[in-house]
mmCIF file with all atom_site columns, N, CA and C in Angstrom:
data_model
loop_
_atom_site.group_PDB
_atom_site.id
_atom_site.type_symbol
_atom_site.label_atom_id
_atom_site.label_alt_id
_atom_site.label_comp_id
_atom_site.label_asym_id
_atom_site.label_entity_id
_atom_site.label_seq_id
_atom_site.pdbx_PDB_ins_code
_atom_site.Cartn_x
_atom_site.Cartn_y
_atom_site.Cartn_z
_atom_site.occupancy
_atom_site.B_iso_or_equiv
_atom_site.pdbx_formal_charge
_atom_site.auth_seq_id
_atom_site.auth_comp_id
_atom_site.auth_asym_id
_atom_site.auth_atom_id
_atom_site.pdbx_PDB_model_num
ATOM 1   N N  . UNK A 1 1  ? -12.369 -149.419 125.020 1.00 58.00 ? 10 UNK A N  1
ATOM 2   C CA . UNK A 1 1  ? -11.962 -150.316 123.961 1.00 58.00 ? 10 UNK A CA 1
ATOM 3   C C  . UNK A 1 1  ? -12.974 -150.326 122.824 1.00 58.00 ? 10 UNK A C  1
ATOM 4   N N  . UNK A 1 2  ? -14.245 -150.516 123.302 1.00 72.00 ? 11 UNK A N  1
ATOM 5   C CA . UNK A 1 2  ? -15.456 -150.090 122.192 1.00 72.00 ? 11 UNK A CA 1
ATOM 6   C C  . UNK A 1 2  ? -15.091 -148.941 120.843 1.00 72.00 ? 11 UNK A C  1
ATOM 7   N N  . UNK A 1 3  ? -15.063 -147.557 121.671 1.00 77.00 ? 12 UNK A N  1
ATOM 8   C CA . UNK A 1 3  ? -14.701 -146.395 121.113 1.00 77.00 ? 12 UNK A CA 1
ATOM 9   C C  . UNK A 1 3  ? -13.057 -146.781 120.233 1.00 77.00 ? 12 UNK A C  1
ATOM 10  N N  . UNK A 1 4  ? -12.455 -147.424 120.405 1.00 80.00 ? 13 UNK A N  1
ATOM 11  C CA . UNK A 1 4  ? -11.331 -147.616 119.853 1.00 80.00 ? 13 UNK A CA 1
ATOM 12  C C  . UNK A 1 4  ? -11.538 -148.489 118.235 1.00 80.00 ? 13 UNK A C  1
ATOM 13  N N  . UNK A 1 5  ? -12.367 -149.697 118.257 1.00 85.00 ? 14 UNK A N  1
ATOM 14  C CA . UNK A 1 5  ? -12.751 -150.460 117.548 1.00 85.00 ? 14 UNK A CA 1
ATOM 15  C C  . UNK A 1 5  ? -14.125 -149.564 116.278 1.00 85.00 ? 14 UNK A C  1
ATOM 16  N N  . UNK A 1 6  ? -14.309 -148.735 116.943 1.00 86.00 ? 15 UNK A N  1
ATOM 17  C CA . UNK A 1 6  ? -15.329 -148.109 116.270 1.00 86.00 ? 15 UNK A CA 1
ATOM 18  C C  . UNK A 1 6  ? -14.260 -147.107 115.259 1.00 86.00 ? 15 UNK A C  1
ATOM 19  N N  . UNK A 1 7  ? -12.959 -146.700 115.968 1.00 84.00 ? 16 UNK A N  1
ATOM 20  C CA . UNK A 1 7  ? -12.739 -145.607 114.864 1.00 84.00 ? 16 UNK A CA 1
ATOM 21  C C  . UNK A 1 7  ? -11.991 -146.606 114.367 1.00 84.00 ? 16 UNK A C  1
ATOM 22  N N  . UNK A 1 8  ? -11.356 -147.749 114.282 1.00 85.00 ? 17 UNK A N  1
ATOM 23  C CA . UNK A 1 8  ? -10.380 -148.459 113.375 1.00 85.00 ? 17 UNK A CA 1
ATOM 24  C C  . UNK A 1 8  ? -11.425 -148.898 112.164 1.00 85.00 ? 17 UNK A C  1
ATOM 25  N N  . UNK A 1 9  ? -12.809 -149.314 112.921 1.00 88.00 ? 18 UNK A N  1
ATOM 26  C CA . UNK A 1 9  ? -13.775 -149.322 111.858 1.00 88.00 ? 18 UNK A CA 1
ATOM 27  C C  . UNK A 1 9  ? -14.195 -148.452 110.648 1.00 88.00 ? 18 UNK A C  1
ATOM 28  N N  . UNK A 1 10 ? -13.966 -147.092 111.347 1.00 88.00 ? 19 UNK A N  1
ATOM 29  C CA . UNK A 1 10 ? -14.267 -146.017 110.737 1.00 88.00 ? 19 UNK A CA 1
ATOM 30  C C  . UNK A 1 10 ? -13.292 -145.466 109.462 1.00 88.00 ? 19 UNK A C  1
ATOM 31  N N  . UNK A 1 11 ? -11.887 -145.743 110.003 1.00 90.00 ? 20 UNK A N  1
ATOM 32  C CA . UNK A 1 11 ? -11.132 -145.362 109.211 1.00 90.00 ? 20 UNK A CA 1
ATOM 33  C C  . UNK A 1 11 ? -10.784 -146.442 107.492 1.00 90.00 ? 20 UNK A C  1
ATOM 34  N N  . UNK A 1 12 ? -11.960 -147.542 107.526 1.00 92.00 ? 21 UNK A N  1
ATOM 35  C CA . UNK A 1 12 ? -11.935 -147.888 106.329 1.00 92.00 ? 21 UNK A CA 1
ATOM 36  C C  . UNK A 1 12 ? -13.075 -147.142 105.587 1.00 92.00 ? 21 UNK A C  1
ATOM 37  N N  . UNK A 1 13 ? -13.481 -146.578 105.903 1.00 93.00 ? 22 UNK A N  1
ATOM 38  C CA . UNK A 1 13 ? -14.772 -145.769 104.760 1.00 93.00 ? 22 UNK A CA 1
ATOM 39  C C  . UNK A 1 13 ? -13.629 -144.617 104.226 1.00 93.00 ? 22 UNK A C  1
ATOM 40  N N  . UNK A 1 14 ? -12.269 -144.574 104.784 1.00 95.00 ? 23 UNK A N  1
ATOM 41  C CA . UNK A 1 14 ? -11.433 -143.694 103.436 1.00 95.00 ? 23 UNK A CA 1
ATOM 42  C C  . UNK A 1 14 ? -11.134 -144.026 102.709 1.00 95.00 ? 23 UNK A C  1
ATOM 43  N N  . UNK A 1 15 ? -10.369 -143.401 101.583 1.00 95.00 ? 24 UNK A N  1
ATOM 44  C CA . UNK A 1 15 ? -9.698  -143.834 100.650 1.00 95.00 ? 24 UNK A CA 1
ATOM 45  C C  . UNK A 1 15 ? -8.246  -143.804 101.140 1.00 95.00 ? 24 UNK A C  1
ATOM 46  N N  . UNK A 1 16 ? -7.117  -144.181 100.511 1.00 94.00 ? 25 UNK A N  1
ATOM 47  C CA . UNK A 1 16 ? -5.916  -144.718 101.034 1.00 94.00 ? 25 UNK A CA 1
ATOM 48  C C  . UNK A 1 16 ? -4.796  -143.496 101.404 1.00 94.00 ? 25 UNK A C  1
ATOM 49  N N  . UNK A 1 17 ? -5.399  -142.187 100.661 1.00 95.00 ? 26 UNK A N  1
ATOM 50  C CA . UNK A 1 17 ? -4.794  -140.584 100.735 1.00 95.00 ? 26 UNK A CA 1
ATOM 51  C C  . UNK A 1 17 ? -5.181  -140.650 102.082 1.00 95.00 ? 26 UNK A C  1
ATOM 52  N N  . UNK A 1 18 ? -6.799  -140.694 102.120 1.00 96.00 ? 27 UNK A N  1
ATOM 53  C CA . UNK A 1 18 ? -7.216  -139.673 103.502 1.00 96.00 ? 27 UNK A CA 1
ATOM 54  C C  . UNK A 1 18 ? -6.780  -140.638 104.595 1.00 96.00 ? 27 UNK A C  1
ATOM 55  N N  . UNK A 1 19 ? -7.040  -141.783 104.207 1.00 94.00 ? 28 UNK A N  1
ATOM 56  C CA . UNK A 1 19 ? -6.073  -142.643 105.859 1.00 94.00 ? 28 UNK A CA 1
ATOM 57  C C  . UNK A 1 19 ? -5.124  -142.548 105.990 1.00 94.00 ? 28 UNK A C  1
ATOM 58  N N  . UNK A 1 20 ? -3.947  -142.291 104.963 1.00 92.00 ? 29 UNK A N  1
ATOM 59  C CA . UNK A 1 20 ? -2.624  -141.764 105.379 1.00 92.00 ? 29 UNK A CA 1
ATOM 60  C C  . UNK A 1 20 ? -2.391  -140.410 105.617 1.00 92.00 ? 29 UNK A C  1
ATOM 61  N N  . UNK A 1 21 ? -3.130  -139.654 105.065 1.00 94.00 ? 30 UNK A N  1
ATOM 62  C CA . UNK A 1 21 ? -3.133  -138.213 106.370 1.00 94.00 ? 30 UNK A CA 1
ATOM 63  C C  . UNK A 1 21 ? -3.124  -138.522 107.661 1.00 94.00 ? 30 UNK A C  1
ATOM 64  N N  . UNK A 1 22 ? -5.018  -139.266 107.848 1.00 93.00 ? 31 UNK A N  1
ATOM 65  C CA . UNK A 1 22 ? -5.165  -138.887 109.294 1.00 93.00 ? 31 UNK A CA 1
ATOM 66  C C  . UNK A 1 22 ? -4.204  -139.933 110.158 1.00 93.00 ? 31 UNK A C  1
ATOM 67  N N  . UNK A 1 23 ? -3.439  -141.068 109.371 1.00 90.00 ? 32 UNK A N  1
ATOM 68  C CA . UNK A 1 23 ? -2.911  -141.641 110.639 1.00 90.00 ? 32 UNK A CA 1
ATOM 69  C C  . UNK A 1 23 ? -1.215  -140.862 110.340 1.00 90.00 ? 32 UNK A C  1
ATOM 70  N N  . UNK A 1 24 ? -0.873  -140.267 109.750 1.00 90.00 ? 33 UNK A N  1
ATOM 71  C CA . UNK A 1 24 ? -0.058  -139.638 109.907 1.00 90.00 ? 33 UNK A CA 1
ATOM 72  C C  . UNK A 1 24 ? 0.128   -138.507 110.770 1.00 90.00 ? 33 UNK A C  1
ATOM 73  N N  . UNK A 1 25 ? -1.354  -137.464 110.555 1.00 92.00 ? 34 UNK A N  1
ATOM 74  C CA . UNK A 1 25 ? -1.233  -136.306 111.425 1.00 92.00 ? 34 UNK A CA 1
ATOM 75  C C  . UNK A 1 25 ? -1.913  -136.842 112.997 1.00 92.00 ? 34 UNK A C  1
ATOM 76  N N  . UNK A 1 26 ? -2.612  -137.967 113.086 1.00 90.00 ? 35 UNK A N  1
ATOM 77  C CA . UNK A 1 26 ? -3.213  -137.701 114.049 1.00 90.00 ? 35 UNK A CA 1
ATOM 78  C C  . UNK A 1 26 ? -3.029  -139.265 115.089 1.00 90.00 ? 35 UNK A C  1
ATOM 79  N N  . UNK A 1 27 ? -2.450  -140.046 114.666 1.00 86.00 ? 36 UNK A N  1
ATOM 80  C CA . UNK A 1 27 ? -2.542  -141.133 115.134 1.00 86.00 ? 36 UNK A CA 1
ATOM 81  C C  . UNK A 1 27 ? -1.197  -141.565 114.894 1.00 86.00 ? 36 UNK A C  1
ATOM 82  N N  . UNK A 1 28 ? -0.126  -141.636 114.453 1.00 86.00 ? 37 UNK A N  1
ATOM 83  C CA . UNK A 1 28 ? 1.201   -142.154 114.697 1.00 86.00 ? 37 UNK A CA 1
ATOM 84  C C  . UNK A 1 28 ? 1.981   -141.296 116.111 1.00 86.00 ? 37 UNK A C  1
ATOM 85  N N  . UNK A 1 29 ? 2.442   -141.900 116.669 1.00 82.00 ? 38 UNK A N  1
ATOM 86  C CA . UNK A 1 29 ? 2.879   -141.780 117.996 1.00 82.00 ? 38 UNK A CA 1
ATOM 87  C C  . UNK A 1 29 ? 3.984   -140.170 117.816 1.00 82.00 ? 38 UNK A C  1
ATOM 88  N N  . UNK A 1 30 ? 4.796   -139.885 116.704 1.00 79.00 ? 39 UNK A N  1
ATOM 89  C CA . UNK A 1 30 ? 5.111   -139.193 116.722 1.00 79.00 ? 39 UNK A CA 1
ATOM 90  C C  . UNK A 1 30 ? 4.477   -138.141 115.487 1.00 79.00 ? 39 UNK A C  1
ATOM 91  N N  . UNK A 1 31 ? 3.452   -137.673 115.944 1.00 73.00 ? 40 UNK A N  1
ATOM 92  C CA . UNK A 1 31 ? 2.511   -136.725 115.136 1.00 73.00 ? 40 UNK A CA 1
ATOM 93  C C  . UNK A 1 31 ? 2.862   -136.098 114.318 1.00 73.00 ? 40 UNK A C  1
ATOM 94  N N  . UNK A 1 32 ? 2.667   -135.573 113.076 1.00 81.00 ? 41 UNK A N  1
ATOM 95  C CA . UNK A 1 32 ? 3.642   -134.344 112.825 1.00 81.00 ? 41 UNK A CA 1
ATOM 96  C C  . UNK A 1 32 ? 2.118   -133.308 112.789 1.00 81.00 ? 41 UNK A C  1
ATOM 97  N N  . UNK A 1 33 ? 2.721   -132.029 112.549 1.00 90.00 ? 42 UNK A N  1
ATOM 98  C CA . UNK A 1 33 ? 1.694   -130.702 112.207 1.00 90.00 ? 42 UNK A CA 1
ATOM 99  C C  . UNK A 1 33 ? 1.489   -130.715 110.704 1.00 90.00 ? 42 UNK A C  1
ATOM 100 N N  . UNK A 1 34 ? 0.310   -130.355 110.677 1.00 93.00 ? 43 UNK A N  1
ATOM 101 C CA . UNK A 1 34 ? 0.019   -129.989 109.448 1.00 93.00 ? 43 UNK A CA 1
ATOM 102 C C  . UNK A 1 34 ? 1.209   -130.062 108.147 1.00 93.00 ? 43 UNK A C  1
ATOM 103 N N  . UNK A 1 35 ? 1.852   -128.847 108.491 1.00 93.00 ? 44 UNK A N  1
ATOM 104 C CA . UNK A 1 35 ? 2.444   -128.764 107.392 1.00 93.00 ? 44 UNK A CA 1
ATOM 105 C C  . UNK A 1 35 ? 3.680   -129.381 107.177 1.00 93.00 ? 44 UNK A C  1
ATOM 106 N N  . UNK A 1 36 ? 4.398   -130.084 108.189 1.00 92.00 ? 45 UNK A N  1
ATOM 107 C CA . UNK A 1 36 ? 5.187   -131.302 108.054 1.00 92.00 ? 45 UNK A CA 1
ATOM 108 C C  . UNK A 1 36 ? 4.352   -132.616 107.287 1.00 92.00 ? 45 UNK A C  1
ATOM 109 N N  . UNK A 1 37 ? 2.970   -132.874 107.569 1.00 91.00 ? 46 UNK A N  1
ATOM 110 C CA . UNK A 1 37 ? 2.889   -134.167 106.494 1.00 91.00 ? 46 UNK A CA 1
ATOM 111 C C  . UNK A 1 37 ? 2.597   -133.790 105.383 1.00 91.00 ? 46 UNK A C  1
ATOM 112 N N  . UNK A 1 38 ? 2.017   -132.414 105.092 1.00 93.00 ? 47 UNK A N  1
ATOM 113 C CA . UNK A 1 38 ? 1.791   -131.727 103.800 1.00 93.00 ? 47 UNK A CA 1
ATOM 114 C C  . UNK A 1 38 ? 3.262   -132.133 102.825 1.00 93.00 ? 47 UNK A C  1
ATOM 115 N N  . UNK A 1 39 ? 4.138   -131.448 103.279 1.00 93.00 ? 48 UNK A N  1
ATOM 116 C CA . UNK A 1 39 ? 5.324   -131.552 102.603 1.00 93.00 ? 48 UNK A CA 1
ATOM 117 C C  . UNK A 1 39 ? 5.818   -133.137 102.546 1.00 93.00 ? 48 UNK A C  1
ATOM 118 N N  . UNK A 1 40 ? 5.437   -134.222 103.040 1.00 90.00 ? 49 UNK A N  1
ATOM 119 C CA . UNK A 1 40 ? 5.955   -135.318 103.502 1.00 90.00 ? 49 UNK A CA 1
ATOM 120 C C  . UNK A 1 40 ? 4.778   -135.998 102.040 1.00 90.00 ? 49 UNK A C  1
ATOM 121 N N  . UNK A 1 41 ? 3.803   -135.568 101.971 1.00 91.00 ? 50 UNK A N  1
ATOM 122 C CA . UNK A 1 41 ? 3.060   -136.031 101.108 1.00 91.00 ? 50 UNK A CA 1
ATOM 123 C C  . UNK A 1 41 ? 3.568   -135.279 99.400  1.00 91.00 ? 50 UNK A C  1
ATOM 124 N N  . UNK A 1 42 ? 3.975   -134.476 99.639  1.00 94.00 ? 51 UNK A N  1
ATOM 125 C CA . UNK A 1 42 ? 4.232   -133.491 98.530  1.00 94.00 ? 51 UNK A CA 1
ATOM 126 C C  . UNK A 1 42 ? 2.949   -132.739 97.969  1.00 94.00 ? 51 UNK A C  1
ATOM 127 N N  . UNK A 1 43 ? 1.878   -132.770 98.874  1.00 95.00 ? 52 UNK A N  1
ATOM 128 C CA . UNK A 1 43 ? 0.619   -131.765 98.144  1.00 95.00 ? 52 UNK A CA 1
ATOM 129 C C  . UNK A 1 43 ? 0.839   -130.788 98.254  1.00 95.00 ? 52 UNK A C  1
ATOM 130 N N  . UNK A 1 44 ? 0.227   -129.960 97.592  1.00 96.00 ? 53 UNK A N  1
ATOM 131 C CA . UNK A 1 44 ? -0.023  -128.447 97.791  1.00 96.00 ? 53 UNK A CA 1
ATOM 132 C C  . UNK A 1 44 ? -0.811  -128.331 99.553  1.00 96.00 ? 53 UNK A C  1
ATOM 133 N N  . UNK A 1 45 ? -1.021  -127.112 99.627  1.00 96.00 ? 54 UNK A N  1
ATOM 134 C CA . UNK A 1 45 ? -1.762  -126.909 100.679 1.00 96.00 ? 54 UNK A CA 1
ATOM 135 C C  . UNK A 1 45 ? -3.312  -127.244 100.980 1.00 96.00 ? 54 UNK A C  1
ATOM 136 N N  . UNK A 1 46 ? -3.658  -126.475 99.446  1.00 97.00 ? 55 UNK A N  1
ATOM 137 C CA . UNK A 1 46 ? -5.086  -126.723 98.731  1.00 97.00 ? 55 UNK A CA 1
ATOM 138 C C  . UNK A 1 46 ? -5.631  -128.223 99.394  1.00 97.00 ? 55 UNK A C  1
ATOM 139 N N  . UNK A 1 47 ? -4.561  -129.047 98.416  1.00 97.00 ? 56 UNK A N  1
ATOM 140 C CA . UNK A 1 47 ? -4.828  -129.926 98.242  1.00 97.00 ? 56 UNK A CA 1
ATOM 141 C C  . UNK A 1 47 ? -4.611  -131.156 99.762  1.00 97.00 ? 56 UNK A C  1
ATOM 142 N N  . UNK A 1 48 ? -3.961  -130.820 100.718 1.00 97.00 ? 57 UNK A N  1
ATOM 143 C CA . UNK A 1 48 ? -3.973  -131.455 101.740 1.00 97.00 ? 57 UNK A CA 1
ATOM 144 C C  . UNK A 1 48 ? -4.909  -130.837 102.551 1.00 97.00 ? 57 UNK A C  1
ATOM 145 N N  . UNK A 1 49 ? -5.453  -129.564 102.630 1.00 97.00 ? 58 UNK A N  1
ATOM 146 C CA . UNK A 1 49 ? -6.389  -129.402 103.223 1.00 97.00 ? 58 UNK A CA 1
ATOM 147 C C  . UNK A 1 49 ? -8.141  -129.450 102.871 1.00 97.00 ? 58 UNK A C  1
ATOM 148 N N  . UNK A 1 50 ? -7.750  -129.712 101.559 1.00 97.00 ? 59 UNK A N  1
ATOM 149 C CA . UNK A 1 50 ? -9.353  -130.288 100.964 1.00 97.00 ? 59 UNK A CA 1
ATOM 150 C C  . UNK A 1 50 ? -9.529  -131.679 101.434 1.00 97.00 ? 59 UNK A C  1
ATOM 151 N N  . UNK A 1 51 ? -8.737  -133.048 101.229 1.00 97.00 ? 60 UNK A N  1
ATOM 152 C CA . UNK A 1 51 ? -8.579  -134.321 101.842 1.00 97.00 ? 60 UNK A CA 1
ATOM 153 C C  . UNK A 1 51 ? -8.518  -134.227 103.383 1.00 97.00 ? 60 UNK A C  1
ATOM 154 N N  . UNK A 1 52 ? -8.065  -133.465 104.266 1.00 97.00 ? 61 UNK A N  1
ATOM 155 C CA . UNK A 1 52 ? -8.234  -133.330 105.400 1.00 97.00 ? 61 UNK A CA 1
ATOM 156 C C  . UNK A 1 52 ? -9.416  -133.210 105.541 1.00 97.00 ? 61 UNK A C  1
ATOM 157 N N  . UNK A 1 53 ? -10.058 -132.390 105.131 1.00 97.00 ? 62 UNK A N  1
ATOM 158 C CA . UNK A 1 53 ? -11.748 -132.018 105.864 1.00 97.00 ? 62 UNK A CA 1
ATOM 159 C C  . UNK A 1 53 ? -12.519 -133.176 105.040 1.00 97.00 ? 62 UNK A C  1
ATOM 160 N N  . UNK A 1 54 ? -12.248 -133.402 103.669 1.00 97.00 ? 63 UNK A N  1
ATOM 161 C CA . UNK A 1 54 ? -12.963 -134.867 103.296 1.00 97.00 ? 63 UNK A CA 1
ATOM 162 C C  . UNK A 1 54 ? -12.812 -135.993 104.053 1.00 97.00 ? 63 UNK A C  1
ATOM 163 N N  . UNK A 1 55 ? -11.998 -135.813 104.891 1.00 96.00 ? 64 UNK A N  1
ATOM 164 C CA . UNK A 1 55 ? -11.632 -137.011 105.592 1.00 96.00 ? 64 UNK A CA 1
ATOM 165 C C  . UNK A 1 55 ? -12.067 -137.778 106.591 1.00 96.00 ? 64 UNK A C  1
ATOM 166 N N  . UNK A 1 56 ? -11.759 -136.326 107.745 1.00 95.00 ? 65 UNK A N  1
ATOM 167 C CA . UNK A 1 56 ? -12.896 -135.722 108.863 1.00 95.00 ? 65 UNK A CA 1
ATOM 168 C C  . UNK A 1 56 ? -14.119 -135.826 108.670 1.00 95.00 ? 65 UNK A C  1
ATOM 169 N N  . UNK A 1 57 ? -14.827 -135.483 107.360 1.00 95.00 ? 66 UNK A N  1
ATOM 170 C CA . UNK A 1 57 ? -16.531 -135.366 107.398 1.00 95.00 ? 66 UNK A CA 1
ATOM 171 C C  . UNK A 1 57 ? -16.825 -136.712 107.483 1.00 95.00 ? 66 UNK A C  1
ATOM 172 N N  . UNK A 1 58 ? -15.827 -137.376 106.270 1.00 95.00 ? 67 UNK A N  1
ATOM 173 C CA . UNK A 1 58 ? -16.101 -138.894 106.241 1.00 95.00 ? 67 UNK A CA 1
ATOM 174 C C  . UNK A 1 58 ? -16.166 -139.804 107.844 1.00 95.00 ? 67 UNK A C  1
ATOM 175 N N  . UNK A 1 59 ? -15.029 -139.251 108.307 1.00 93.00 ? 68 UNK A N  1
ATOM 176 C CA . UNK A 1 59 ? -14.929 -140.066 109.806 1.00 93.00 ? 68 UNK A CA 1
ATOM 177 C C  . UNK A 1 59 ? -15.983 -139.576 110.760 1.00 93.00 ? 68 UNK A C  1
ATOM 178 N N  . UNK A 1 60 ? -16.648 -137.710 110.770 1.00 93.00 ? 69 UNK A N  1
ATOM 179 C CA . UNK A 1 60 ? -17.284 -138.110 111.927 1.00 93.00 ? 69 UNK A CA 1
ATOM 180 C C  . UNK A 1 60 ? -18.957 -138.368 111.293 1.00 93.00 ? 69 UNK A C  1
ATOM 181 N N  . UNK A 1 61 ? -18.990 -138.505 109.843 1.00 92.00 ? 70 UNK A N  1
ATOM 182 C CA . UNK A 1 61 ? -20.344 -139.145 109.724 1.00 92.00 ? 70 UNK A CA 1
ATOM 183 C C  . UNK A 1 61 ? -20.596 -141.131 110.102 1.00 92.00 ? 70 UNK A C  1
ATOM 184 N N  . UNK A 1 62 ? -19.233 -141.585 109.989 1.00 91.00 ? 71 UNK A N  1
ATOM 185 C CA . UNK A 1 62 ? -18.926 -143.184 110.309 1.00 91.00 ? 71 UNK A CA 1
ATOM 186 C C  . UNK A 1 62 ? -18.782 -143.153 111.943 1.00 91.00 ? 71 UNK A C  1
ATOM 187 N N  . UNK A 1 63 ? -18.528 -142.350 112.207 1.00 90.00 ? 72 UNK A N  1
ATOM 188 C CA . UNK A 1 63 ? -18.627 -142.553 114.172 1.00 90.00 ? 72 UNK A CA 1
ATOM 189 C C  . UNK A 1 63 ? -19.876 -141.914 114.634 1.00 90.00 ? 72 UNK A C  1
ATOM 190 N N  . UNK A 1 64 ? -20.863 -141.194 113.874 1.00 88.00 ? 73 UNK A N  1
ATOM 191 C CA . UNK A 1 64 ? -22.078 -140.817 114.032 1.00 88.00 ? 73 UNK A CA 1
ATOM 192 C C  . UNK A 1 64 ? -22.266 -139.777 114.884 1.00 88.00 ? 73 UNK A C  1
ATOM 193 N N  . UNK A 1 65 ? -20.895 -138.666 114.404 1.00 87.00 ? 74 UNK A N  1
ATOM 194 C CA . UNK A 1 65 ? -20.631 -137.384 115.751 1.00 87.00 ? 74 UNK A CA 1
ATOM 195 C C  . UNK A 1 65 ? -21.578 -136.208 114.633 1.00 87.00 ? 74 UNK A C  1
ATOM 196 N N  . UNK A 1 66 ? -22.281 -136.133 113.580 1.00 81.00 ? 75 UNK A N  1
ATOM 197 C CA . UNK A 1 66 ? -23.224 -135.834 112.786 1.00 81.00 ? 75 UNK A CA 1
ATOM 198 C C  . UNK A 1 66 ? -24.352 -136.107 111.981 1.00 81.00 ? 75 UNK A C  1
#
């Protein structure tokens, strides 16, 4: 439960793009892949996969996995 509270914590150091990626690709019960929320967002590729890894760095420097 700790570990749980830590990433809900975590996921406010995004901005409102990169939290709706990651709880789109990675945390709504029915997941989609990559390129289903890409298109669901209407970004380019570029551009959903630059906010993806901004996202990620952001989250695992706030859970302290770097």
């Amino acid at each position: 439960m700790v570990r749980l509270q830590q990433i809900e914590r975590a996921l406010w150091v995004l901005n409102l793009d990169e939290r709706y990626l990651i709880e789109k690709r990675y945390l709504d019960r029915a997941s989609a892949d990559d390129m289903i929320v890409c298109d669901e967002l209407g970004w380019s590729k570029r551009t959903y996969y630059r906010i993806k890894r901004r996202a990620l760095d952001k989250l695992a420097i706030a859970l302290n996995l770097i």
